């Protein structure tokens, strides 16, 4: 559902350039897909030759039935029978080589194309703005990356193999039939329009169903991912049954869609064969007429009937090729819709290696995309080099949003954010982000060694630098107890580490980056005192010589801040240092009383 706006925004730029079409046609999508195979042209050409060769040999083989029967078996030309065994073996050797080349080369091209598409999709998704990721579920994106790209592989190899090879075979067999007896062959052709009609109907249905299968598959991954991610919440709130019921519904829907596809596929083949059998029966009847009997030799008759029977298989395969192709095209549409999304824009031109550390918000207003109301209203904040600014306020008052603007995850709707007196949009985006170290309560760790996780923001760091950062952040204390110290792999999302340890890794990571600004989203919950003390020590170390924006949840940690900014519904309602604000007896004093009245210090 959420991919709809994506598809719409894709079409717009194309509309400006080309014909005023509402929807990108299957043909255009196919052409776009084919562009990916350009790099593998040679393989593609060899594959086509292999497929055509395979069909050619089959045609040649059956065209020799008539001389074999009329000249060879009846004994008028003994040479025919002498060469026949050699002919058969040579035919099958060439056929085998063609078969291998056709299949192998096509699969080579197809797999390369899919790898390329998957890579560019992955890179594109990473480069999309935060606003896109806010609206798109991770499950849907993963499904596009895995399932949809696999579907494209079907389109590029299997469908094309059938189309070219079986299509050529149909043409070849028809040619042999007409060459032998055009009258009998003409009868067979009478049924072609009927078959074509059925094929059209079936393919239309395939297209519709395969689209719903893709959506249904996305729903399955998305539902599963959501539940597995929130596994502990599900357990805590006894939600297994509810989740299982919800999943069962989605799962059932998926099955229904698949069964619809199977029903259409299974019905289409026998229907076509039954129609063909009528044609065959009619041919047998006509062949028995006196006028025909005189013109038909046994060889001609057997050849025509054999070719007709042989035609059924390619015809059958050709009806299913469309379903594969349509599957692939539906997947292409879904992939291209993401690829056509605009990447995060970077219009900044000023390079910056290390900022001095001054930060200013000037009349900043901000509304989330699609939101009518401003989440931040008229923010004016100044942080001088080395100062610590604390943002406090109730949950939802806009503290995290304020920090998101600094990293340019979103751009201010109006007003300016200045770093060292330059608007941040003028800086090159990569450079700008390097100026900030971000430590949040949700520490993201990668399935890699502890050292690599610490060096994530500075991969070129030396072992000594990593150790120094780890020491300052009190990481070494627990790293020494791990089997391989800093080289220990910490598992998926750092599963081996405790909450407090994870935060210390995040602090070490930030220390190593040595950025002039620090954004610190403090933990809401208190950790055990031992961890707490280490973290506080590490944080004090981290805040030294940096301009800091602290999103504070517990007021005890920010009493020494140079400026405390109290926010409510996106507005600054008070600002000043701890003592001044307490004296003022306003919102801050009230928050302070509330926390220290109820929380244990
Ligand atoms: P805080 O950090 O003070 O708890 P936030 O900055 O997270 O507050 O949120 C401020 C407001 O913006 C809230 O009303 C929240 O619902 C809204 N909000 C936060 N993130 C998004 C988003 N990605 N899209 C739309 N609205 C959001």
Short mmCIF file of N, CA and C and ligand atoms in Angstrom, two decimals, residues 134 368 371 375 393-402 410 551, ligand 1:
data_model
loop_
_atom_site.label_atom_id
_atom_site.label_comp_id
_atom_site.label_asym_id
_atom_site.label_seq_id
_atom_site.Cartn_x
_atom_site.Cartn_y
_atom_site.Cartn_z
N UNK A 134 10.65 6.24 7.05
CA UNK A 134 9.61 6.40 8.08
C UNK A 134 8.32 5.74 7.65
N UNK A 368 6.70 17.64 9.88
CA UNK A 368 7.03 16.37 9.23
C UNK A 368 6.30 16.28 7.90
N UNK A 371 2.45 16.33 7.35
CA UNK A 371 1.80 16.87 8.55
C UNK A 371 1.45 18.34 8.35
N UNK A 375 5.85 20.72 13.97
CA UNK A 375 6.33 19.98 15.14
C UNK A 375 7.29 20.86 15.94
N UNK A 393 11.97 18.44 28.49
CA UNK A 393 10.55 18.60 28.19
C UNK A 393 9.89 17.25 28.15
N UNK A 394 8.57 17.29 28.13
CA UNK A 394 7.85 16.01 28.15
C UNK A 394 8.13 15.22 26.87
N UNK A 395 7.79 13.96 26.91
CA UNK A 395 7.91 13.11 25.73
C UNK A 395 7.01 13.67 24.63
N UNK A 396 7.53 13.78 23.44
CA UNK A 396 6.74 14.30 22.31
C UNK A 396 6.84 15.80 22.17
N UNK A 397 7.71 16.45 22.98
CA UNK A 397 7.78 17.92 22.90
C UNK A 397 8.69 18.38 21.76
N UNK A 398 9.41 17.45 21.12
CA UNK A 398 10.19 17.82 19.93
C UNK A 398 11.70 17.79 20.12
N UNK A 399 12.17 17.16 21.20
CA UNK A 399 13.62 17.16 21.48
C UNK A 399 14.38 16.35 20.41
N UNK A 400 13.89 15.13 20.13
CA UNK A 400 14.59 14.29 19.14
C UNK A 400 14.50 14.90 17.76
N UNK A 401 13.36 15.50 17.46
CA UNK A 401 13.19 16.12 16.15
C UNK A 401 14.24 17.22 15.98
N UNK A 402 14.47 17.98 17.04
CA UNK A 402 15.47 19.05 16.97
C UNK A 402 16.84 18.48 16.59
N UNK A 410 16.04 15.51 8.28
CA UNK A 410 14.97 16.31 7.69
C UNK A 410 15.51 17.74 7.57
N UNK A 551 19.90 15.53 25.07
CA UNK A 551 18.46 15.34 25.23
C UNK A 551 18.30 14.64 26.57
P1 LIG B 1 10.65 13.95 22.03
O1 LIG B 1 12.00 13.62 21.54
O2 LIG B 1 10.60 15.25 22.80
O3 LIG B 1 9.99 12.86 22.79
P2 LIG B 1 9.93 13.88 19.25
O4 LIG B 1 10.82 14.90 18.61
O5 LIG B 1 10.29 12.47 19.10
O6 LIG B 1 9.71 14.26 20.77
O7 LIG B 1 8.46 14.07 18.64
C1 LIG B 1 7.82 15.33 18.50
C2 LIG B 1 6.51 15.11 17.75
O8 LIG B 1 6.77 14.73 16.41
C3 LIG B 1 5.63 14.05 18.36
O9 LIG B 1 4.31 14.53 18.36
C4 LIG B 1 5.76 12.88 17.41
O10 LIG B 1 4.56 12.19 17.33
C5 LIG B 1 6.08 13.54 16.09
N1 LIG B 1 6.96 12.70 15.25
C6 LIG B 1 8.13 12.15 15.64
N2 LIG B 1 8.70 11.47 14.61
C7 LIG B 1 7.86 11.60 13.55
C8 LIG B 1 7.88 11.13 12.19
N3 LIG B 1 8.89 10.41 11.71
N4 LIG B 1 6.84 11.47 11.39
C9 LIG B 1 5.82 12.22 11.85
N5 LIG B 1 5.75 12.70 13.12
C10 LIG B 1 6.74 12.39 13.97
#
